[in-house]
Each structure stands twice: as C-alpha cells, then as structure tokens.
PDB file of C-alpha atoms and ligand atoms in Angstrom:
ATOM      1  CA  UNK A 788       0.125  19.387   8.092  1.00  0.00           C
ATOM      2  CA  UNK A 789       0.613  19.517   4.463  1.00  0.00           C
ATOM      3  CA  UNK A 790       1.977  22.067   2.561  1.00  0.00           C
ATOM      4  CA  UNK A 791       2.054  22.326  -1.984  1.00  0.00           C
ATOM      5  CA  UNK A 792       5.044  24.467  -3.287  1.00  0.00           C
ATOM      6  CA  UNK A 793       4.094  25.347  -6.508  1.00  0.00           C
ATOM      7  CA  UNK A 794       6.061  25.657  -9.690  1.00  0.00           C
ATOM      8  CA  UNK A 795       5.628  27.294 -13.638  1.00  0.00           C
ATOM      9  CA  UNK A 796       4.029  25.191 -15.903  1.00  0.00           C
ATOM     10  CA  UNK A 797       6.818  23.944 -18.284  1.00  0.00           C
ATOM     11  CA  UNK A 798       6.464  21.255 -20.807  1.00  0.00           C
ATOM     12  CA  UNK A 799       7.154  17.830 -18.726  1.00  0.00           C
ATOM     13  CA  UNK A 800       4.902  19.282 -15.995  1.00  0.00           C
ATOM     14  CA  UNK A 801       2.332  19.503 -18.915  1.00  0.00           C
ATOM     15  CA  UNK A 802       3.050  15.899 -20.288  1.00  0.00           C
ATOM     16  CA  UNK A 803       2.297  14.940 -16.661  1.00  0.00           C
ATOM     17  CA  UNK A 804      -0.847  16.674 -16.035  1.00  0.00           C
ATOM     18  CA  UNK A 805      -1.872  15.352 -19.566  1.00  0.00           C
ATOM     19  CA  UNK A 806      -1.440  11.924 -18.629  1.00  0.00           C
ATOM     20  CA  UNK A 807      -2.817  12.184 -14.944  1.00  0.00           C
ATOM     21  CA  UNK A 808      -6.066  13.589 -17.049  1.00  0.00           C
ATOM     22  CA  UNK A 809      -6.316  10.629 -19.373  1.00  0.00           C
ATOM     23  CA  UNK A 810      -5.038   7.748 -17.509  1.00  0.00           C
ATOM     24  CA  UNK A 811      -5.667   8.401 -13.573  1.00  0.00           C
ATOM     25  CA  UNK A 812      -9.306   7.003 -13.434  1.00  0.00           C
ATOM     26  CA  UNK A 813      -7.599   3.620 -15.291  1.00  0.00           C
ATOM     27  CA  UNK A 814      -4.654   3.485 -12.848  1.00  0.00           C
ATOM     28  CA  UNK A 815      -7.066   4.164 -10.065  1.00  0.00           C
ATOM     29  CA  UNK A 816      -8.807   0.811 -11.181  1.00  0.00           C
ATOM     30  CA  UNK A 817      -5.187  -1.148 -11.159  1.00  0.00           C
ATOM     31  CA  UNK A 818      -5.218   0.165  -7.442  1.00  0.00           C
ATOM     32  CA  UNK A 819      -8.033  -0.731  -6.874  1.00  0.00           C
ATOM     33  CA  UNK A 820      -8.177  -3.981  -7.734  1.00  0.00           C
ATOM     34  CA  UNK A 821      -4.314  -4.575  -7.174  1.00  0.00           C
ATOM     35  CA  UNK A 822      -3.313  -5.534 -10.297  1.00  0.00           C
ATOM     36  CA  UNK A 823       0.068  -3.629 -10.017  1.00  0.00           C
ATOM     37  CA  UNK A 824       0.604  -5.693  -6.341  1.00  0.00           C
ATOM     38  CA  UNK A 825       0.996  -2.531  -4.896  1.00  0.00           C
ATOM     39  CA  UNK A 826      -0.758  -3.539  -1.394  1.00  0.00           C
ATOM     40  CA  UNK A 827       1.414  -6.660  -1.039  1.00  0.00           C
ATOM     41  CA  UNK A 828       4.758  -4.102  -1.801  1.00  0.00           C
ATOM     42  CA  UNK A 829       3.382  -2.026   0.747  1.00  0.00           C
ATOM     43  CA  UNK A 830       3.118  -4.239   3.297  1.00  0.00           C
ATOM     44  CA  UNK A 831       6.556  -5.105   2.371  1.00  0.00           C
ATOM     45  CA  UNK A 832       7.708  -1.961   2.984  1.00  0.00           C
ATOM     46  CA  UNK A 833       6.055  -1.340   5.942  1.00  0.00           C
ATOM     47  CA  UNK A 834       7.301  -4.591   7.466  1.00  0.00           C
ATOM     48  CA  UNK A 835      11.149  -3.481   6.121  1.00  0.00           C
ATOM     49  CA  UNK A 836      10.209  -0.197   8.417  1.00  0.00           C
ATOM     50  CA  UNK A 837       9.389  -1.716  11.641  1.00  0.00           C
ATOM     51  CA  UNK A 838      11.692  -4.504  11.359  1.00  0.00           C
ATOM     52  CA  UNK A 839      14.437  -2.993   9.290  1.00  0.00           C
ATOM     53  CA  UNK A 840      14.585   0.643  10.077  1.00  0.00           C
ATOM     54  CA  UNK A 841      12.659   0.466  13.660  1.00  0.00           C
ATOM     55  CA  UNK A 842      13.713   3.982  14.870  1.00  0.00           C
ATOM     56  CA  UNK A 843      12.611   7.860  13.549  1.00  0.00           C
ATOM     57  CA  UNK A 844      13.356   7.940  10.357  1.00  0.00           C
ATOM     58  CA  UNK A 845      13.025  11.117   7.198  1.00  0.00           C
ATOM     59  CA  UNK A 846      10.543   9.217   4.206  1.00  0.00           C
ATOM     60  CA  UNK A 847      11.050  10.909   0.843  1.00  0.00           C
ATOM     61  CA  UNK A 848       8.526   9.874  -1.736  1.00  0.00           C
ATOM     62  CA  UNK A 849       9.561  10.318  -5.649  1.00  0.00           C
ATOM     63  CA  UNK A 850       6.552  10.083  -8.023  1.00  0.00           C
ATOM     64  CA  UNK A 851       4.121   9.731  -5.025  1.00  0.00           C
ATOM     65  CA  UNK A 852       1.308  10.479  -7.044  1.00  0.00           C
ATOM     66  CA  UNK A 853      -2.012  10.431  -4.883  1.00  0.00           C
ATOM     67  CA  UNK A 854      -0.142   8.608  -1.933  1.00  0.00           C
ATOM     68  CA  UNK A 855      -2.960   6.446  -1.583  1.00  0.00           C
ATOM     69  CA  UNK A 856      -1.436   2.874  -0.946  1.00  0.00           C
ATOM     70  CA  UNK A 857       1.949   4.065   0.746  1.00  0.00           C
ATOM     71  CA  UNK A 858      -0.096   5.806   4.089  1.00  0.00           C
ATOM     72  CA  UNK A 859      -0.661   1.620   4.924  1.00  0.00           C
ATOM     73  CA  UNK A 860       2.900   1.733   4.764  1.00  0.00           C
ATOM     74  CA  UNK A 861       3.736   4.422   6.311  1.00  0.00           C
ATOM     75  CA  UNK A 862       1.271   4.424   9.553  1.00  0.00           C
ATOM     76  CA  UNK A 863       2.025   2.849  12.503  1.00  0.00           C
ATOM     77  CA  UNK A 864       5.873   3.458  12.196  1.00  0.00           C
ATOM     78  CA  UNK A 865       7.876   5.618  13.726  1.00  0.00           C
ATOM     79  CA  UNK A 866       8.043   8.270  10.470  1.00  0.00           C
ATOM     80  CA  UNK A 867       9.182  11.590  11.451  1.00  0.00           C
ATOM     81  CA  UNK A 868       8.910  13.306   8.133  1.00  0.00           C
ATOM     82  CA  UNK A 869       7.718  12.637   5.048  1.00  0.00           C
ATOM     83  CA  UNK A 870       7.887  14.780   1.618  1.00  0.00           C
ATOM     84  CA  UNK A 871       6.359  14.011  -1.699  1.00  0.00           C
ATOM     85  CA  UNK A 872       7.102  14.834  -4.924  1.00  0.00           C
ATOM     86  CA  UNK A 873       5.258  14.945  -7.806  1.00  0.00           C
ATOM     87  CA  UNK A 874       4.839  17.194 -11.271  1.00  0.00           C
ATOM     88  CA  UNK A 875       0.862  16.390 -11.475  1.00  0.00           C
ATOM     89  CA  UNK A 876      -1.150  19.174  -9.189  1.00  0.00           C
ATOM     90  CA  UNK A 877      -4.484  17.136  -8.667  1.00  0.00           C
ATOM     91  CA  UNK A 878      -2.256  13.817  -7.782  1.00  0.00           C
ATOM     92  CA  UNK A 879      -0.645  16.052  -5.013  1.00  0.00           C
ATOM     93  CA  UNK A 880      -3.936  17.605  -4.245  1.00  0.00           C
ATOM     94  CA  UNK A 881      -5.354  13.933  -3.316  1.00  0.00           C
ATOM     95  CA  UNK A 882      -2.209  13.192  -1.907  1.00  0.00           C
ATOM     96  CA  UNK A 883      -2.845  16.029   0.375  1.00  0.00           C
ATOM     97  CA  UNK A 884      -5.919  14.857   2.221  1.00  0.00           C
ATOM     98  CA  UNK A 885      -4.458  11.170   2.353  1.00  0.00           C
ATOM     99  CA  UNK A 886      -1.947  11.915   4.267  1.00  0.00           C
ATOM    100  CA  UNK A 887      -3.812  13.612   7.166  1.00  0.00           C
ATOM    101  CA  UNK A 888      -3.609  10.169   8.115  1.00  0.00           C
ATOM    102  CA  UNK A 889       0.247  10.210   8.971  1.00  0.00           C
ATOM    103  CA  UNK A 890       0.786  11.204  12.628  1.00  0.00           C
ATOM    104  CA  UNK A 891       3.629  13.621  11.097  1.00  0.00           C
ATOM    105  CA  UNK A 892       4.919  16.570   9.167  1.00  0.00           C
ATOM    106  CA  UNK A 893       3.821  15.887   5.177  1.00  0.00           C
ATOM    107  CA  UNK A 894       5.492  18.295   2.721  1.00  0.00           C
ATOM    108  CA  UNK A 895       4.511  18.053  -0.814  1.00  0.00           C
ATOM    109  CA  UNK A 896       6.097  19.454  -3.953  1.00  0.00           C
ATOM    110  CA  UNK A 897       5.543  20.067  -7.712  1.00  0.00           C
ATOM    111  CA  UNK A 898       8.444  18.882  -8.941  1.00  0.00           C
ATOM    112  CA  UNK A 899      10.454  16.417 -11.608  1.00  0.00           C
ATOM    113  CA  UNK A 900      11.327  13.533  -9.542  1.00  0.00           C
ATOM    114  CA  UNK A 901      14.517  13.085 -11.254  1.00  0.00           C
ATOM    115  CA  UNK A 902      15.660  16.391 -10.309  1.00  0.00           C
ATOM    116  CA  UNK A 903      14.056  16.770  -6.804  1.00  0.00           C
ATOM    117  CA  UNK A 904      17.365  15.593  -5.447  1.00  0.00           C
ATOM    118  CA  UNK A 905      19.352  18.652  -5.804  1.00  0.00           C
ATOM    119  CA  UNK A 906      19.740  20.890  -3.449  1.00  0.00           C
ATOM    120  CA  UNK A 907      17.780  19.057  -0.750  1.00  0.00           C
ATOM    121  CA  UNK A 908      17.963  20.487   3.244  1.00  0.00           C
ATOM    122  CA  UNK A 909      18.703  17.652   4.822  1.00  0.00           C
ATOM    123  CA  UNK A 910      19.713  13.892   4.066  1.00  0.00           C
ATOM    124  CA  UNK A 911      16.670  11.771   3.993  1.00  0.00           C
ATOM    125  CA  UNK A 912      17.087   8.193   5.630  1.00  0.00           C
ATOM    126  CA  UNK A 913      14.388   6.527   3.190  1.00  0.00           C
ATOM    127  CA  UNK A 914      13.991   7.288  -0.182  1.00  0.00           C
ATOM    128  CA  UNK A 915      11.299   4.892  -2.298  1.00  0.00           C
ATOM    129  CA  UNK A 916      10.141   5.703  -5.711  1.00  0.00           C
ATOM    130  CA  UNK A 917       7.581   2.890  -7.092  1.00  0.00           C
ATOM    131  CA  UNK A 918       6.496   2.545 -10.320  1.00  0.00           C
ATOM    132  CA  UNK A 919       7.988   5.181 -12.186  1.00  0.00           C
ATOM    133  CA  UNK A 920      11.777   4.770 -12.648  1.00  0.00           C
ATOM    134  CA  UNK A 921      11.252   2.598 -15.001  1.00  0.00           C
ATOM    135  CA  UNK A 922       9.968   5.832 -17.775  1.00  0.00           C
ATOM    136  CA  UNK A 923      13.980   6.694 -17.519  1.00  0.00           C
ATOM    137  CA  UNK A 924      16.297   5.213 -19.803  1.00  0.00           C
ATOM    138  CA  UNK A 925      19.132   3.330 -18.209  1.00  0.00           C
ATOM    139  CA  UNK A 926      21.673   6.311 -18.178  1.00  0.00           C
ATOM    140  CA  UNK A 927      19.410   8.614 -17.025  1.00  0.00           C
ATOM    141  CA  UNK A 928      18.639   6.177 -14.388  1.00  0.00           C
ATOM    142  CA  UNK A 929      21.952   6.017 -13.327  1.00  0.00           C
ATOM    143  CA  UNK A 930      22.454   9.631 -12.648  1.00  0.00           C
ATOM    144  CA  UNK A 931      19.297   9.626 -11.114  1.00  0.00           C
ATOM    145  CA  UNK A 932      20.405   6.645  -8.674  1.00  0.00           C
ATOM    146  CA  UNK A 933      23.721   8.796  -7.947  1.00  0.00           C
ATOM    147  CA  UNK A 934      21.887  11.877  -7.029  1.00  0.00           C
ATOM    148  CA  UNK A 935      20.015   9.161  -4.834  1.00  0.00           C
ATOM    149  CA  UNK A 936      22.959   7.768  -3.357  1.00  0.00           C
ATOM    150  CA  UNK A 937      24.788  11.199  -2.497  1.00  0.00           C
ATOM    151  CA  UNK A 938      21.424  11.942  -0.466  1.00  0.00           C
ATOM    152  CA  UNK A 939      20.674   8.861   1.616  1.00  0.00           C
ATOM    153  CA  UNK A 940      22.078   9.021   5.165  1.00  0.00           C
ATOM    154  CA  UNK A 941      24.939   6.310   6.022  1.00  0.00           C
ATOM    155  CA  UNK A 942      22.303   4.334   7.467  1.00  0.00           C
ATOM    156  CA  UNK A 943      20.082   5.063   5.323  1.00  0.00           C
ATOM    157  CA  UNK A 944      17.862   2.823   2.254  1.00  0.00           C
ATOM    158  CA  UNK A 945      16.895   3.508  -1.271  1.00  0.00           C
ATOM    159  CA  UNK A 946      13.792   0.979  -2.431  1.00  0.00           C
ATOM    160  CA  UNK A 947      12.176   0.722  -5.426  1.00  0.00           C
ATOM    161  CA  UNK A 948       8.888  -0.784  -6.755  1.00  0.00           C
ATOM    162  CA  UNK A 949       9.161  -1.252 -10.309  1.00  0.00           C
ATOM    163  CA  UNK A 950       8.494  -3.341 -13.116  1.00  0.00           C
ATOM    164  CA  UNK A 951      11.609  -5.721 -13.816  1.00  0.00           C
ATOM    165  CA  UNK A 952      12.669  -8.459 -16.773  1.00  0.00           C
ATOM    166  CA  UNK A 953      14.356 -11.734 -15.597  1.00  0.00           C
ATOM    167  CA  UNK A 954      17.350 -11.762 -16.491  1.00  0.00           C
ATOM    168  CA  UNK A 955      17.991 -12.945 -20.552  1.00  0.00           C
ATOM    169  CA  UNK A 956      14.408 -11.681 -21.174  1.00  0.00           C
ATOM    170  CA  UNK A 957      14.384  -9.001 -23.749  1.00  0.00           C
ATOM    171  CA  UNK A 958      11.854  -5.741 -23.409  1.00  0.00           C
ATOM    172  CA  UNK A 959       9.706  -7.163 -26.668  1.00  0.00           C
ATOM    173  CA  UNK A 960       9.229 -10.496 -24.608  1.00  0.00           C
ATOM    174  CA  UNK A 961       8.373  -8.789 -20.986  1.00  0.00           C
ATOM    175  CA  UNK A 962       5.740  -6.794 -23.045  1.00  0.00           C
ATOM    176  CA  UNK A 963       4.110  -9.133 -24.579  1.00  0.00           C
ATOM    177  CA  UNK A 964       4.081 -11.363 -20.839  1.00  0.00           C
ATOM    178  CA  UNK A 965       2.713  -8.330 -19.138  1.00  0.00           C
ATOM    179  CA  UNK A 966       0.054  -7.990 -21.895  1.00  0.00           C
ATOM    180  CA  UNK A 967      -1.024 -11.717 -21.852  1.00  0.00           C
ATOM    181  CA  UNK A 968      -1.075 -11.675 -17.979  1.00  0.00           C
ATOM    182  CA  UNK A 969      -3.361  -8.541 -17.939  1.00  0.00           C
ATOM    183  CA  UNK A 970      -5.594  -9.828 -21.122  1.00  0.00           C
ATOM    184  CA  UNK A 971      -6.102 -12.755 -18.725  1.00  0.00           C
ATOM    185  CA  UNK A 972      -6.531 -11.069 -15.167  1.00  0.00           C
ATOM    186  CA  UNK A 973      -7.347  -7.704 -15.533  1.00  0.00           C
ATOM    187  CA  UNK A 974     -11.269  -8.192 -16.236  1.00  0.00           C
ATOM    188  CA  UNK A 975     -12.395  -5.055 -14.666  1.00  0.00           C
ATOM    189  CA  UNK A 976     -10.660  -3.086 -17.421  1.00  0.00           C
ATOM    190  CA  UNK A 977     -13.167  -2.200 -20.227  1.00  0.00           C
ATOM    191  CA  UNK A 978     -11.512  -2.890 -23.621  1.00  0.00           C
ATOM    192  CA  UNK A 979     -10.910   0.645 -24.461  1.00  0.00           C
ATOM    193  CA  UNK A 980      -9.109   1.251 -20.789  1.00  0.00           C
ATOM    194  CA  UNK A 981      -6.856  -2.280 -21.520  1.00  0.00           C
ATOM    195  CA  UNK A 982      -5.739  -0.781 -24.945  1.00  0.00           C
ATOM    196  CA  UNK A 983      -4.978   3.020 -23.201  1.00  0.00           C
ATOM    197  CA  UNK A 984      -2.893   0.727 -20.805  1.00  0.00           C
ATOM    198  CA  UNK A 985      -0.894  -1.230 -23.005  1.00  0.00           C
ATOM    199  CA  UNK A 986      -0.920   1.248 -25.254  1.00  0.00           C
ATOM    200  CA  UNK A 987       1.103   3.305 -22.377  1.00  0.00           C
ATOM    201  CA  UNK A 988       3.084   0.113 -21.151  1.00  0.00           C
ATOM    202  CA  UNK A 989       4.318  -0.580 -24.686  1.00  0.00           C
ATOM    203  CA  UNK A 990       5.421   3.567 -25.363  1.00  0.00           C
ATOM    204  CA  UNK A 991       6.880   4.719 -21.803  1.00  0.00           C
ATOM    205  CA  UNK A 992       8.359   1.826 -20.163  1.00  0.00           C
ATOM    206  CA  UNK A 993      11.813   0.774 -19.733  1.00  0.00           C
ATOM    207  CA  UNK A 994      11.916  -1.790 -17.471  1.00  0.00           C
ATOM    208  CA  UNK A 995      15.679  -3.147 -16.177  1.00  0.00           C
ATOM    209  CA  UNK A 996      16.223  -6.848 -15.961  1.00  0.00           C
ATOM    210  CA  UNK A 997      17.469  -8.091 -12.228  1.00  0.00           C
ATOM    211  CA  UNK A 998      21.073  -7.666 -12.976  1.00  0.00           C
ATOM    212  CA  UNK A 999      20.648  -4.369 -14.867  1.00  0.00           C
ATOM    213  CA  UNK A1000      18.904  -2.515 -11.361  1.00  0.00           C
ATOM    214  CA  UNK A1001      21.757  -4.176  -9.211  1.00  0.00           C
ATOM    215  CA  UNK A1002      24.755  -3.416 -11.926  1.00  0.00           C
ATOM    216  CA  UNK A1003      22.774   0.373 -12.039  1.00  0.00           C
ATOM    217  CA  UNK A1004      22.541  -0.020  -7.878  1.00  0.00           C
ATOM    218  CA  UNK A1005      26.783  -0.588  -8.081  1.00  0.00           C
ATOM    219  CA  UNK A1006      27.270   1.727 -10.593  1.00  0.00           C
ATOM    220  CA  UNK A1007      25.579   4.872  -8.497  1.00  0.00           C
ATOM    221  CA  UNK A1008      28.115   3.482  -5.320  1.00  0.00           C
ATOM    222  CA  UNK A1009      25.452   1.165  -3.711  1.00  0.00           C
ATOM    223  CA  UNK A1010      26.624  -1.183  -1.538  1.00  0.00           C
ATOM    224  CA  UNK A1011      24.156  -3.628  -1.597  1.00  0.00           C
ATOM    225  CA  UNK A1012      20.651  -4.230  -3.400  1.00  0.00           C
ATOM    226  CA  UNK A1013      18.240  -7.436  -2.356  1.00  0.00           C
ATOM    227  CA  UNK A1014      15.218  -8.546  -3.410  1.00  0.00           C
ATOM    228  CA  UNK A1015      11.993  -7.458  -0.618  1.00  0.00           C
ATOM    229  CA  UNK A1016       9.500  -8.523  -2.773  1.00  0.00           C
ATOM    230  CA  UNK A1017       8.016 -10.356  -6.352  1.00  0.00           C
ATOM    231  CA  UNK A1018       4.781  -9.938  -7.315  1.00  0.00           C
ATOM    232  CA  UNK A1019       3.048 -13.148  -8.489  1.00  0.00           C
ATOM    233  CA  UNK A1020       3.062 -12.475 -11.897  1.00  0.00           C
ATOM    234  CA  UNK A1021       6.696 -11.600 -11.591  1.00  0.00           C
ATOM    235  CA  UNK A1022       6.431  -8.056 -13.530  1.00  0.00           C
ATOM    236  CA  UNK A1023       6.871  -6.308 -10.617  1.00  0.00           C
ATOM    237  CA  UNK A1024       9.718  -6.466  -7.830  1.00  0.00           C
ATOM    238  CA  UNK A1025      10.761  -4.081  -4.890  1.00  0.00           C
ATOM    239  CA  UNK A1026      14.364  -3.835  -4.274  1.00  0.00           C
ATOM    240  CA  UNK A1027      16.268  -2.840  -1.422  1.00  0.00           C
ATOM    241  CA  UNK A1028      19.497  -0.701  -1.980  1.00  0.00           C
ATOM    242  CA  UNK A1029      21.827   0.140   0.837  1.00  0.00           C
ATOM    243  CA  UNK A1030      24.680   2.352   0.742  1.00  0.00           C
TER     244      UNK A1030
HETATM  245  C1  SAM B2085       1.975   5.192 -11.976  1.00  0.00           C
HETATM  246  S1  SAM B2085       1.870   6.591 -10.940  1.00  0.00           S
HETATM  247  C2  SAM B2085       2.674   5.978  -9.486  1.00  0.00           C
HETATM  248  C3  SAM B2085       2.211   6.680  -8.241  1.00  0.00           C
HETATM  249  C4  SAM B2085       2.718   6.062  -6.935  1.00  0.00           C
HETATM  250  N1  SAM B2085       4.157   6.142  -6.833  1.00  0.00           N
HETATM  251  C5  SAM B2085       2.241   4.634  -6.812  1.00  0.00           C
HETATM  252  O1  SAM B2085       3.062   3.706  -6.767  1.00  0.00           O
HETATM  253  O2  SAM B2085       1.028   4.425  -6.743  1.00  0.00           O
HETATM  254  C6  SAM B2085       3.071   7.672 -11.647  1.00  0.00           C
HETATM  255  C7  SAM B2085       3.129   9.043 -10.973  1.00  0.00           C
HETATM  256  O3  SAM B2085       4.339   9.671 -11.401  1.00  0.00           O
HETATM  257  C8  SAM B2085       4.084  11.039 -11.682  1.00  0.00           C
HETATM  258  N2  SAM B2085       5.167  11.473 -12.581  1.00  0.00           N
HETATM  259  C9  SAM B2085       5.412  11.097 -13.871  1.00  0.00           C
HETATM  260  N3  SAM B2085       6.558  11.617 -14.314  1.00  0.00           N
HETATM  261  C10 SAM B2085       7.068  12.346 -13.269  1.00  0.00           C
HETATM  262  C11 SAM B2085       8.246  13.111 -13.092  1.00  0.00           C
HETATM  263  N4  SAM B2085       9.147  13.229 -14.064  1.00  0.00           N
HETATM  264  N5  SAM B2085       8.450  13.722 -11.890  1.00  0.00           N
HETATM  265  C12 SAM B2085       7.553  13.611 -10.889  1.00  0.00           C
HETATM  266  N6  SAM B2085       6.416  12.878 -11.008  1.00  0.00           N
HETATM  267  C13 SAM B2085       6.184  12.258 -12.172  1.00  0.00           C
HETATM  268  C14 SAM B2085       2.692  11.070 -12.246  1.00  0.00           C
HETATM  269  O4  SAM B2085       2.098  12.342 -12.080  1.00  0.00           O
HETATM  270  C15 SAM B2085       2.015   9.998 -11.366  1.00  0.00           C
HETATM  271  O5  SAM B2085       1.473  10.567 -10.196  1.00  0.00           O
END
C-alpha cells in the first residue's frame, strides 16, 4: 500500500519538477541501458541485505525518484518498511505503482531529501540515497550525513551510490573522464540528449574523492565506511557506512 503526502509548491520543489520535465526521459535511457551501473549497485545492495542485514529491517529511500531499479533490490528480503522521498510528484507517482511489487508497507513523500530527516517517527535501520548527494556541497553534506547518523539504529547502515573522484583527482579532471567515457559508450544518447547530460554533470555535480566521503563519513560520527561496489568505469562507487 502506498500512500503520497503532499506538500506547497516552493521554489526547490519547482527546480525539481523542472528538471524531472526536461531530463527524466534522458535519465530513463541511462537506466535503461545501465550506463550509471545502477543494476550491478543494486544487486550489491541486495546481496549486503540478505547477507549483511538478514533479519526485518525499516528501508528509507532519499531521492528515490521512480524507484525503478531499487524494487530488484529490495524484493526477496526480509523489508518490513520502506518510505521514499522525493520533491518531484510524477517521479513519486511512478514510484507508486513500482513498488506494488514489495511484499510490504511503501510510504512515499514530497519532500527535500536533505531535510526529510527531521523529525522522523521512528529510527530507520537502512538508509541509501544513490545518485544524488553528490548536488550538495561538502558542508552541506556533512550536516546532511549527521542528521543521517543521529537516525540510523545502532545496528543500523547508511549506503550511498554516488559518483566519486580517486583520490588526487581534481573535479575539472573527473569531468572531463566522465565525459570521454560517455562520448565513447553512451551511443544510445542522441547528440542533443549527451550535451543536456553533460551539460547537467558539468553544472550540478559535486562529486567527493574516496577520502573526502570517508573523512565526511568520520566527521558525521560514522564508525566505519567500506567500499560495496565500483562501477567499471570507476565514476561511480557505493559505500557502506556503519555507525
Ligand atoms: C538522478 S535521480 C536518482 C533517482 C534514484 N535515486 C536512482 O538512483 O535511480 C535524482 C532524483 O532526485 C530527486 N531530487 C533532486 N533533488 C532533490 C531534493 N533536494 N530532495 C528530494 N529529491 C530530490 C529528483 O526528483 C530525482 O527523482
């Protein structure tokens, strides 16, 4: 059963609707065709949930947009909640009918990710966020990862899918990697879509090098962080954070 809480339209929510209007069909193709890796971080995850978590466990989805690869994940597990957040209406309205799949309660809300965190009922035992962290700068990331921390159970596991620098590479260098790697692979782009991508890739994101997530990880009172997963172009990894 899912249900959409619904919120006033104020300017981020509008930045987000704007860009789920203009870019959705093109990151619909990147799923699609995987160029992001998200099926091989999902079956990461899924594999950290049976092996790693292997009992009932609260999922809370930041940024889930239309929760399209994550119900792989999440199925077959023994997931006794899950709640989505998102600040785009017709992501959470797709999101809605994929996860009648999930053989549990889905909650979904129409919210800023970043500030989702506050106030929450209970504490969650998983929290993931993938591919969207990385629009924060690195202090706002860091509050965000504290408000993350104070709401994971003692058991509990923050992961994140997100793009990520080696270490010593500088932002202008992982840009122009990630734009040579999709010039060469990503062939079911047209042209214009390619530019709209990297024209998005080269604006919005902020990606952290290795030691920046874990130094962010200890700063926010993480314990640990380790490394689940690196996607063969090594843009992408999915980290593991325990508390
Ligand atoms: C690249 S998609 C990622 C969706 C999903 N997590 C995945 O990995 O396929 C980014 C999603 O973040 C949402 N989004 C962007 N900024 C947000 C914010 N501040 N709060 C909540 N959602 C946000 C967008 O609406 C979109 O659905």
């Amino acid at each position: 059963m899912a249900e959409a809480a619904q919120s006033t339209l104020t300017a981020p929510d509008a930045t987000a609707l704007e860009i789920f209007q203009n870019q959705w069909e093109i990151y619909r193709k990147f799923l699609q065709h995987d160029y992001l890796s998200n099926g091989e971080a999902c079956v990461a995850l899924h594999r950290f949930l049976t092996d790693g978590v292997g009992r009932p466990y609260r999922f809370l989805d930041l940024a889930c947009g239309d929760a399209s690869g994550i119900v792989t994940a999440l199925r077959a597990t023994p997931i006794e909640h899950y709640r989505g957040v998102d600040l785009s209406a017709p992501a959470l309205a797709l999101a809605k009918r994929n996860l009648a799949a999930l053989p549990c309660r889905v909650d979904l809300e129409e919210a800023d990710f970043s500030t989702a965190l506050r106030n929450l009922p209970a504490l969650e035992d998983i929290v993931w966020i993938s591919l969207s962290l990385h629009h924060l700068d690195s202090a706002a990331k860091r509050t965000f990862m504290r408000e993350v921390r104070a709401a994971i159970a003692a058991n509990g596991a923050f992961l994140i899918y997100e793009p990520t620098r080696r270490d010593g590479e500088d932002r202008p260098a992982y840009l122009d990697r990630f734009e040579d790697i999709g010039r060469r692979d990503w062939c079911e782009l047209t042209a214009a879509e390619f530019a709209e991508a990297i024209k998005h890739v080269r604006t919005c994101d902020l990606p952290e090098t290795v030691s920046g997530w874990e130094e962010l990880g200890r700063d926010a009172g993480f314990a640990s962080m380790s490394e689940l997963y690196r996607s063969p172009t090594d843009l992408f990894r999915l980290f593991l954070y325990r508390p």
